mmCIF file of C-alpha atoms in Angstrom:
data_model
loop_
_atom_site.group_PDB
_atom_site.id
_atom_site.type_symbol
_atom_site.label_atom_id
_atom_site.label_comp_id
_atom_site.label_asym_id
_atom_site.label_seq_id
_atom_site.Cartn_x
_atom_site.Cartn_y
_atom_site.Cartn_z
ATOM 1 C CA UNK A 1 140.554 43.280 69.579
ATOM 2 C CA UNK A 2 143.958 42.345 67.840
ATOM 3 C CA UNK A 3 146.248 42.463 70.674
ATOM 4 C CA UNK A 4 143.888 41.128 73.252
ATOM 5 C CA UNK A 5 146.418 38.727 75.078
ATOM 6 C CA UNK A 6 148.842 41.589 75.089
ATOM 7 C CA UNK A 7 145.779 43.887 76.830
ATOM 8 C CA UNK A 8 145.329 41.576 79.297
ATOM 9 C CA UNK A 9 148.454 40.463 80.533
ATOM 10 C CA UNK A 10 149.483 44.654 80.854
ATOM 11 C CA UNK A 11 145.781 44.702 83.232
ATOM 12 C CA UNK A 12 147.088 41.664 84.908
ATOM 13 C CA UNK A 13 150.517 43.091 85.801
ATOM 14 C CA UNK A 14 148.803 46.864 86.474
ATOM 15 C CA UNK A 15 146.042 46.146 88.631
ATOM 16 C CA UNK A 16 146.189 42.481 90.636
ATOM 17 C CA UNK A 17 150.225 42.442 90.605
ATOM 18 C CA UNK A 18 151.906 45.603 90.851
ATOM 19 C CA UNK A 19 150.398 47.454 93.908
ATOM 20 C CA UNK A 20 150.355 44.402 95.963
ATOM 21 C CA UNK A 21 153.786 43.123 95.236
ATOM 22 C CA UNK A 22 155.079 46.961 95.918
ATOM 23 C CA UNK A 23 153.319 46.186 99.306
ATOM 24 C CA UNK A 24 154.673 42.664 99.489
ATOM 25 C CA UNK A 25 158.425 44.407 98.970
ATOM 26 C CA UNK A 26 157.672 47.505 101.353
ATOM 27 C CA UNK A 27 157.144 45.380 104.059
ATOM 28 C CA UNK A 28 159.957 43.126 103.595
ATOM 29 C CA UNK A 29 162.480 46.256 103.169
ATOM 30 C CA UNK A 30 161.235 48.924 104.761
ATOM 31 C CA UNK A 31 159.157 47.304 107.658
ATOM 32 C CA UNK A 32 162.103 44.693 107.938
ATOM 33 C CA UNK A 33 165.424 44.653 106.445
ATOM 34 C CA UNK A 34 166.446 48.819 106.821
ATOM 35 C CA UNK A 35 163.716 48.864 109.752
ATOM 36 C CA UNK A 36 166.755 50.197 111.938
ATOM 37 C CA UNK A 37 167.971 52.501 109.664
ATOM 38 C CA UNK A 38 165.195 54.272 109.158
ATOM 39 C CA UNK A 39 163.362 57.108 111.319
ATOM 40 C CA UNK A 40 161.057 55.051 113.496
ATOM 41 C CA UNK A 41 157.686 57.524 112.818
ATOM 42 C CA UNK A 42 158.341 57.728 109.181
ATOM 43 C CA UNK A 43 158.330 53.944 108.553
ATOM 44 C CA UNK A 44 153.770 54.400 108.117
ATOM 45 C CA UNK A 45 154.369 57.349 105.556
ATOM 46 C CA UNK A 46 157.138 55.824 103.540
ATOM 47 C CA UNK A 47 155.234 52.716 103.034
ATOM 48 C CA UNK A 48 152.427 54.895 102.099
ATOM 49 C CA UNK A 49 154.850 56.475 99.771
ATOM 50 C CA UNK A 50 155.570 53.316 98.165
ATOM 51 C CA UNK A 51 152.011 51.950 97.562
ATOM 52 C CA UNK A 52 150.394 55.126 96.450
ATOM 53 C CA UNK A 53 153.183 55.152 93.556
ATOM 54 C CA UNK A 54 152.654 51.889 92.280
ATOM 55 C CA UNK A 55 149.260 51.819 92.261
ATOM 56 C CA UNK A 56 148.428 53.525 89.256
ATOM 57 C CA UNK A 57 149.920 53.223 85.817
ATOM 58 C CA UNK A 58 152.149 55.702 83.922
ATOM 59 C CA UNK A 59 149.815 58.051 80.956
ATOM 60 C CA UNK A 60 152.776 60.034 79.522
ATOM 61 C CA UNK A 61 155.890 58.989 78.707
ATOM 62 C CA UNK A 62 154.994 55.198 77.728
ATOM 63 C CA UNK A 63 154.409 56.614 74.836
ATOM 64 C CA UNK A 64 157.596 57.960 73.786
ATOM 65 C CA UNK A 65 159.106 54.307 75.834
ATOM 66 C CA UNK A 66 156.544 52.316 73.464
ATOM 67 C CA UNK A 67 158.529 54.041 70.015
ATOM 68 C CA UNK A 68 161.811 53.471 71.460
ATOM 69 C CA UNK A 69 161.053 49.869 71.913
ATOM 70 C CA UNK A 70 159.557 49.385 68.388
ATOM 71 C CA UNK A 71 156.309 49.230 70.086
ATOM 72 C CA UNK A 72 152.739 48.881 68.229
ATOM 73 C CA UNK A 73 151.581 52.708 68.825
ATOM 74 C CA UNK A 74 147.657 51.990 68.083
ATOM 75 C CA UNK A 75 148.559 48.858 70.931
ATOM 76 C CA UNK A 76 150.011 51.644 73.760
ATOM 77 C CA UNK A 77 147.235 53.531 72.765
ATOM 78 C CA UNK A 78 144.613 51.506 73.535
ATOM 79 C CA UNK A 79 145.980 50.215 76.760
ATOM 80 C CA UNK A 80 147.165 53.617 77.935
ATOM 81 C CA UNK A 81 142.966 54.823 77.584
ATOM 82 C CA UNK A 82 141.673 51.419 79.415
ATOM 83 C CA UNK A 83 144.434 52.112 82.387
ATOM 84 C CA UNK A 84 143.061 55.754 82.483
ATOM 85 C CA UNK A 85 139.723 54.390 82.551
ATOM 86 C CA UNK A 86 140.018 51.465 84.754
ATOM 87 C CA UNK A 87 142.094 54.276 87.330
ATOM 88 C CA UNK A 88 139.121 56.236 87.579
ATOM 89 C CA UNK A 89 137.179 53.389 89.140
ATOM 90 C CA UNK A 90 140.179 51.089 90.850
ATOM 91 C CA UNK A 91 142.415 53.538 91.918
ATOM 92 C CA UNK A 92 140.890 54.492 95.804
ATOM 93 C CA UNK A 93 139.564 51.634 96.328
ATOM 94 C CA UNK A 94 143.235 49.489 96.212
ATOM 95 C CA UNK A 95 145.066 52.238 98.341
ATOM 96 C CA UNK A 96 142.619 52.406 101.002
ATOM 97 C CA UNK A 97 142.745 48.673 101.007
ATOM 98 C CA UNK A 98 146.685 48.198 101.186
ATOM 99 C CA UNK A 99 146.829 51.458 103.161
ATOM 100 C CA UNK A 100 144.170 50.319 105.880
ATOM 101 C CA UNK A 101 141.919 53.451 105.335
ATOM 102 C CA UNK A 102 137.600 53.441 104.736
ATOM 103 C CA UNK A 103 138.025 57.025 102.484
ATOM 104 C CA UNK A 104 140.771 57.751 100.233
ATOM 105 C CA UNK A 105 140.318 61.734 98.315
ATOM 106 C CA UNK A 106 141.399 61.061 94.658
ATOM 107 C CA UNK A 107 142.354 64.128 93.443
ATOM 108 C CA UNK A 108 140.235 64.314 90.714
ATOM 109 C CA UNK A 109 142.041 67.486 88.974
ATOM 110 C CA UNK A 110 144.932 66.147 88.750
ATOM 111 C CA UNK A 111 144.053 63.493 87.180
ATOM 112 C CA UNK A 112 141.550 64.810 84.345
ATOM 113 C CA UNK A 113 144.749 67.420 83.904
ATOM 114 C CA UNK A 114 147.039 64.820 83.765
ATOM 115 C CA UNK A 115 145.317 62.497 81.207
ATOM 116 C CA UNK A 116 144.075 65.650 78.779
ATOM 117 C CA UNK A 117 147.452 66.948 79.154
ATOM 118 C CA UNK A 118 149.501 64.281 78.159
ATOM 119 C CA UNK A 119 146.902 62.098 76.520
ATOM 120 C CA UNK A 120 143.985 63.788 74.680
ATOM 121 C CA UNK A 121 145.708 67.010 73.760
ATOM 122 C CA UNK A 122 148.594 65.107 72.043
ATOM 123 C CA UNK A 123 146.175 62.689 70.125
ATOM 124 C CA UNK A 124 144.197 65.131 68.925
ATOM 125 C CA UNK A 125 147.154 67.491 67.672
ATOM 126 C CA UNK A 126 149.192 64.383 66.084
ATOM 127 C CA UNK A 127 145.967 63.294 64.485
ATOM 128 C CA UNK A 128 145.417 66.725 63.105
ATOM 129 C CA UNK A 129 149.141 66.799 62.116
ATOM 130 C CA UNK A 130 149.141 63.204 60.380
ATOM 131 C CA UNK A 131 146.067 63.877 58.043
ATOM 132 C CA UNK A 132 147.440 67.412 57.042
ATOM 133 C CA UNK A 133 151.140 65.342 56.563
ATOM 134 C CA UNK A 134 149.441 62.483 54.331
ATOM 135 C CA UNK A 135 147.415 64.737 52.497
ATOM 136 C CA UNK A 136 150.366 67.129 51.359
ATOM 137 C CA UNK A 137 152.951 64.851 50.777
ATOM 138 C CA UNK A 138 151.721 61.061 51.707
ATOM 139 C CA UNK A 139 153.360 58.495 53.873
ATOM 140 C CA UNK A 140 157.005 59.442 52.666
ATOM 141 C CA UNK A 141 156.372 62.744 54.196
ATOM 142 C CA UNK A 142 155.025 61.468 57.393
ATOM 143 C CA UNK A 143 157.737 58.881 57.591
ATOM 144 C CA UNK A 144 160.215 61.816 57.220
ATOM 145 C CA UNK A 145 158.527 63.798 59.551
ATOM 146 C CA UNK A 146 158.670 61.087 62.395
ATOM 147 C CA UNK A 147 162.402 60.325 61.579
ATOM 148 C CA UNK A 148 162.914 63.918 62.415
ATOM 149 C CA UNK A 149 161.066 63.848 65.723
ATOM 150 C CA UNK A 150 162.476 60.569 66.998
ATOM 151 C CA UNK A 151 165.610 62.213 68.273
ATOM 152 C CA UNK A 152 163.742 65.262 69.957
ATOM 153 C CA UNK A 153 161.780 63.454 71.571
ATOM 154 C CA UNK A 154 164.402 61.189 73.032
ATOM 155 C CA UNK A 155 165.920 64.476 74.267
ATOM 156 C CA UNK A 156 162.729 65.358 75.602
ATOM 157 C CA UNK A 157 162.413 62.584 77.547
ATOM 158 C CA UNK A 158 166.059 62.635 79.128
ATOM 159 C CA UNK A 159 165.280 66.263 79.766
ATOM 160 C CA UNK A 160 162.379 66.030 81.792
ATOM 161 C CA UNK A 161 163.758 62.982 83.789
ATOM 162 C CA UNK A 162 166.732 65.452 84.387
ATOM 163 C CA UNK A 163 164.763 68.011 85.643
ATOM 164 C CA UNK A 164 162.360 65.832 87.754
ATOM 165 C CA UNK A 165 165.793 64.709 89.781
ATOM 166 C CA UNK A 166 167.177 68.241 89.106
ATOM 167 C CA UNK A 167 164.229 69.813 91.301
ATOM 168 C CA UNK A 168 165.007 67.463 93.939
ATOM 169 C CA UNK A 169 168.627 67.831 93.900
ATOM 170 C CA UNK A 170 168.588 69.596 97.674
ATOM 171 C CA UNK A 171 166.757 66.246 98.687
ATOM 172 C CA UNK A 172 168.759 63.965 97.114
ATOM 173 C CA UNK A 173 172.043 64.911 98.623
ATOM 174 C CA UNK A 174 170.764 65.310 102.434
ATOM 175 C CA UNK A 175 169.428 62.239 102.574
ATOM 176 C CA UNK A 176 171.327 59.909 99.858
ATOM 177 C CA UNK A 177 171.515 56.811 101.961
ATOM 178 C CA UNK A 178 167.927 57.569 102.920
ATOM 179 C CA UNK A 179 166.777 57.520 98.800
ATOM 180 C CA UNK A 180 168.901 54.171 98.613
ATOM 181 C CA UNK A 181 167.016 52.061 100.990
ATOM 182 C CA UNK A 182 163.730 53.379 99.080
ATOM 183 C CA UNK A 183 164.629 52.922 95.659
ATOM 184 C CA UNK A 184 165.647 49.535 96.320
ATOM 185 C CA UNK A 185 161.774 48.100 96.472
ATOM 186 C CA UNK A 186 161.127 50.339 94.027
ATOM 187 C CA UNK A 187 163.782 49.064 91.362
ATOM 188 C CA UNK A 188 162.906 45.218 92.725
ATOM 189 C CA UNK A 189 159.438 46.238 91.691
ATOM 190 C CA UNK A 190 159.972 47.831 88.199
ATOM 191 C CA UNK A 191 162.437 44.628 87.464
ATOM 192 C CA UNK A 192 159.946 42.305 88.227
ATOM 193 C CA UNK A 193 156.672 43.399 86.983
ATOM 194 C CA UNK A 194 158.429 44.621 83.414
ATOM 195 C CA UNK A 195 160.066 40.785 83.267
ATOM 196 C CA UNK A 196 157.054 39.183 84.193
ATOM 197 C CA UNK A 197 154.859 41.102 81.632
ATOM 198 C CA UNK A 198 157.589 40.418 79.129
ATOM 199 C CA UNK A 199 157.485 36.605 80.130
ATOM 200 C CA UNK A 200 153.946 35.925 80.338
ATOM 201 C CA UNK A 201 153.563 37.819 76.470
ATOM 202 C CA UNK A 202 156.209 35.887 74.807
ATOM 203 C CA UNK A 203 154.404 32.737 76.089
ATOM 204 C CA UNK A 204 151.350 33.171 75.178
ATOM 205 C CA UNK A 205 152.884 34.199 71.251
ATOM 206 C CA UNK A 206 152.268 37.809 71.315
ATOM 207 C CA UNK A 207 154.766 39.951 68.893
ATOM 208 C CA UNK A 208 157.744 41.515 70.789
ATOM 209 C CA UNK A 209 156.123 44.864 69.382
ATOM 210 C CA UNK A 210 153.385 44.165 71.595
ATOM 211 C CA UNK A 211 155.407 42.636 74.604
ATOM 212 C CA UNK A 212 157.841 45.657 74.889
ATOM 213 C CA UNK A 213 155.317 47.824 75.425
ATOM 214 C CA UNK A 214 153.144 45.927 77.456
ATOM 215 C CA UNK A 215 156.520 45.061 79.710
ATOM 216 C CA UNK A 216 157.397 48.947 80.127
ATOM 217 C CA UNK A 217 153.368 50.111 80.834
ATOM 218 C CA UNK A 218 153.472 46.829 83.176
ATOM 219 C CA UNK A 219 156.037 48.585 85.223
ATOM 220 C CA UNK A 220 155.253 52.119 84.670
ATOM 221 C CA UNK A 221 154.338 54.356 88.010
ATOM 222 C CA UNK A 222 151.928 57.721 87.702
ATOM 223 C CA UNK A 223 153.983 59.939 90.108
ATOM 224 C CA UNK A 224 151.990 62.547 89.629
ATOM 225 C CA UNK A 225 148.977 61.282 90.569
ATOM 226 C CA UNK A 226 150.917 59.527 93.861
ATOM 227 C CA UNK A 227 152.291 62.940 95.144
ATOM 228 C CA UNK A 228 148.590 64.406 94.670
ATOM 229 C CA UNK A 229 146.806 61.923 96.585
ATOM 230 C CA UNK A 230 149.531 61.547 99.567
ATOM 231 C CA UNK A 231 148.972 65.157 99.760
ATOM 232 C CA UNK A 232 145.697 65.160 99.451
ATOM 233 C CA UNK A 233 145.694 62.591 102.910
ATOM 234 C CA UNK A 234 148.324 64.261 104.257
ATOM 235 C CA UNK A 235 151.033 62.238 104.199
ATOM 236 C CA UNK A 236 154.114 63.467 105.702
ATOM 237 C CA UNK A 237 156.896 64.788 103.530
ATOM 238 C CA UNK A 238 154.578 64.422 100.323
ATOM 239 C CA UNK A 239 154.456 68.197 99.462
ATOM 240 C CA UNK A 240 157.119 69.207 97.321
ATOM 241 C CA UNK A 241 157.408 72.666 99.018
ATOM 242 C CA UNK A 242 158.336 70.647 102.614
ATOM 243 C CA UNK A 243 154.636 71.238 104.029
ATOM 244 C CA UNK A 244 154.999 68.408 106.551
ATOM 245 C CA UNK A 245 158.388 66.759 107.617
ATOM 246 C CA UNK A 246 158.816 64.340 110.427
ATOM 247 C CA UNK A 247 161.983 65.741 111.213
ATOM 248 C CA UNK A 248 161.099 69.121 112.433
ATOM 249 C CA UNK A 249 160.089 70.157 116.164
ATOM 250 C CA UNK A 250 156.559 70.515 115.377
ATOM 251 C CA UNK A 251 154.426 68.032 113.265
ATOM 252 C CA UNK A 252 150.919 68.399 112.565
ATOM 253 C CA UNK A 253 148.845 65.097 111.693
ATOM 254 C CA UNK A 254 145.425 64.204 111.602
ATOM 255 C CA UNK A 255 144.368 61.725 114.063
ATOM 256 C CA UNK A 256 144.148 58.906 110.925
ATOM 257 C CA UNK A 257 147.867 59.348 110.171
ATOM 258 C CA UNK A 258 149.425 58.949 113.929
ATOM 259 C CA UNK A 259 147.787 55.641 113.914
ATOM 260 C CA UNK A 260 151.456 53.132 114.985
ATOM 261 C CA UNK A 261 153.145 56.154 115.926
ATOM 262 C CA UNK A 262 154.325 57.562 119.418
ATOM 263 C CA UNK A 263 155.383 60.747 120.143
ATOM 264 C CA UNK A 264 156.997 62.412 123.445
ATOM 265 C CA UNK A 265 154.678 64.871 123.517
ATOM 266 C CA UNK A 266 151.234 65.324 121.904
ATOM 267 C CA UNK A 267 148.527 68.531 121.615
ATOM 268 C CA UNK A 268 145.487 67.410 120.350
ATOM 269 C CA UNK A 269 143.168 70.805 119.329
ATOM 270 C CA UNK A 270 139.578 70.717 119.478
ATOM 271 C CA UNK A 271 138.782 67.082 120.598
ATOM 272 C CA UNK A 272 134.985 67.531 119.825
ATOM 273 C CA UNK A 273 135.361 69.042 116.252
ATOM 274 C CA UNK A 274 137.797 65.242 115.659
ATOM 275 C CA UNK A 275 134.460 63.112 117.130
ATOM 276 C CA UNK A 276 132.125 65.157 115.021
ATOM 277 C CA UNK A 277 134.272 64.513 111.928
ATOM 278 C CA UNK A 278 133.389 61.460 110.748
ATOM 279 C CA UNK A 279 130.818 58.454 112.244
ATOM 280 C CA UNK A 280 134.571 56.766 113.575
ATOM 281 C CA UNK A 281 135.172 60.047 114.850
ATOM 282 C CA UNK A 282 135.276 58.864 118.513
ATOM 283 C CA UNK A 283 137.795 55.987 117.803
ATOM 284 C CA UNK A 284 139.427 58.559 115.990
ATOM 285 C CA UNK A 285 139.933 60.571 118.904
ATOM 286 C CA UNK A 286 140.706 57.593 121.086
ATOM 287 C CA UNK A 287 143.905 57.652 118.874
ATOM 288 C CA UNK A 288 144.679 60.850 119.226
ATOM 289 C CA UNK A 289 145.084 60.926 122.922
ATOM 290 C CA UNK A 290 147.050 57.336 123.256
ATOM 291 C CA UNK A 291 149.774 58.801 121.016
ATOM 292 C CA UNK A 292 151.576 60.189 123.967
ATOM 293 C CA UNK A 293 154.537 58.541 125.586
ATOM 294 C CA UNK A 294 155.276 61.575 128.093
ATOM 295 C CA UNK A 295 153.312 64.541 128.020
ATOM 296 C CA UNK A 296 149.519 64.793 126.694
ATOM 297 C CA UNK A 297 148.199 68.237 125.830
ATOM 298 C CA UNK A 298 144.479 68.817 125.161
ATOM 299 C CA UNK A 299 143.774 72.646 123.474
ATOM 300 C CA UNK A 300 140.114 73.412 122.982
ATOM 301 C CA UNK A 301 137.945 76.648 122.692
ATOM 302 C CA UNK A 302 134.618 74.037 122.276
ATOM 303 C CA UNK A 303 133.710 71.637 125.455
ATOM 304 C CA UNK A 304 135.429 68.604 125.806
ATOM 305 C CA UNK A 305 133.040 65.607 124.628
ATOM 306 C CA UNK A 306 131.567 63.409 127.188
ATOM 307 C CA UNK A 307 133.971 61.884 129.284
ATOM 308 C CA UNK A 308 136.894 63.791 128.981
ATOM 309 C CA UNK A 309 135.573 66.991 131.099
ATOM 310 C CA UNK A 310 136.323 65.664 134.516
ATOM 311 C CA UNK A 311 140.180 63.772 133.382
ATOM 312 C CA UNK A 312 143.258 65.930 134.331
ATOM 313 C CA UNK A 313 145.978 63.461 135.071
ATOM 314 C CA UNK A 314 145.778 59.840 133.752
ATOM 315 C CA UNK A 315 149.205 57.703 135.057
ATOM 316 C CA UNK A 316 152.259 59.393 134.008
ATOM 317 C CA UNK A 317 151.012 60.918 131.563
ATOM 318 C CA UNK A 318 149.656 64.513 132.402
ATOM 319 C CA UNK A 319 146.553 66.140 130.676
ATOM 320 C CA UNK A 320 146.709 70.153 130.526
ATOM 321 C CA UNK A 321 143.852 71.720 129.830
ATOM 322 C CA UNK A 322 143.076 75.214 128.292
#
């Protein structure tokens, strides 16, 4: 492999640096520093937030970053397919590690769509494309060709980071100070894992067409993949369409996700469908019903598991029953 220190510092930064240093920075920030400017039950999901983005590298647009930057394309090629690859195998088991959880759901459609969108498809149509180029008209005509296409797709690229931000416009102006105290791990983090990429190439001698690259895929997040899987676990406020918000009068969790929360007033449904779940499903439960700091309501059609069918008032904190 020519670019082999290149390959491995871009692994190094992607997968034993950059999710655990987003972690590192969420903590410090969000768990710490804007702590008491931030909605106390929200604190869990935005850290969530945080990890699940940087925990998987960008497939798409490095590629169009990688020509800007006078990159080596076969280089961003090759370490574009071993992220995809390594993701398929490293990717659940470092989020349910920094997120605490025994089963993480990677949503394995989005992912396949993701990479054959923006990956295979491509290749396969600029391969095509190239051999038909060289064959009419040599490399003068495919040099042309690419001169052309540079400037498109620079446009393309500012257009569809316009339009991600454009489709969150409604967001971005109700909560702006909200979006500043997140984005300021998040900038930390792309700042630091790009110039440490960049650092540790140059040392070792690799080519700054190699480095730039390597820097920009080192600090490169997969947001689509991130909004999938926090929806996926149900993560509040990770559905585009406002499926679950923290803010509103009514919140429905799963047992899992209220873990460090409290809440005035709880309604657990169906306490014997949460232990028959899963094999935790009893500690699971056990959660569910200590969430309460005033009012604890139990709704159930099924009979109450063992040990719950005789307790209608515990302390101060009542227990309804339907």
């Amino acid at each position: 492999m020519t670019h082999w220190k290149g390959v491995g510092v871009t692994l190094f930064v992607n997968w034993a640096v950059k999710p655990f240093s987003m972690a590192l920075l969420g903590w410090v920030f969000i768990r710490q520093v804007f702590a008491p400017w931030l909605p106390a039950e929200q604190i869990d999901a935005y850290m969530a937030g945080l990890i699940l983005l940087a925990a998987a590298p960008c497939t798409a647009m490095v590629f169009v970053w990688s020509n800007l930057s006078d990159g080596e394309p076969h280089f961003t090629l090759t370490q574009v397919a071993l992220n995809d690859t390594i993701m398929v195998f490293a990717f659940a088991p470092i989020v349910g590690l920094l997120l605490g959880l025994s089963s993480i759901t990677v949503p394995w459609e989005t992912l396949l769509l993701s990479v054959g969108i923006y990956i295979v498809i491509p290749v396969l149509l600029s391969q095509l494309w190239r051999n038909i180029l060289l064959r009419r008209g040599g490399q003068a005509r495919l040099k042309r060709t690419l001169d052309r296409l540079a400037p498109i797709a620079l446009l393309a690229l500012l257009a569809t980071l316009v339009l991600l931000f454009g489709f969150q416009g409604r967001q971005i102006l109700a909560h702006p100070a909200l979006i500043a105290m997140l984005a300021v791990p998040i900038l930390i983090q792309v700042y630091f894992n790009s110039g440490l990429a960049y650092v540790l190439n140059r040392s070792l001698g690799v080519a700054h067409c190699v480095a730039a690259p390597s820097a920009l895929i080192g600090a490169s997040n997969f947001f689509e993949l991130a909004v999938a899987t926090a929806v996926s676990l149900e993560i509040p406020g990770a559905s585009t369409a406002g499926r679950v918000s923290l803010d509103t009068p009514a919140v429905v969790l799963t047992p899992r996700l209220t873990k460090g929360l409290e809440f005035d007033t709880v309604i657990v449904v169906e306490p014997t469908a949460i232990v028959a779940e899963r094999d935790r499903g009893k500690h699971d439960l056990y959660v569910a019903l200590s969430r309460a700091t005033q009012r604890l309501i139990v709704v159930h059609a099924e009979p109450l598991p063992d040990g719950m069918a005789r307790i209608t008032h515990v302390g101060a904190v009542g227990l309804s029953r339907s």
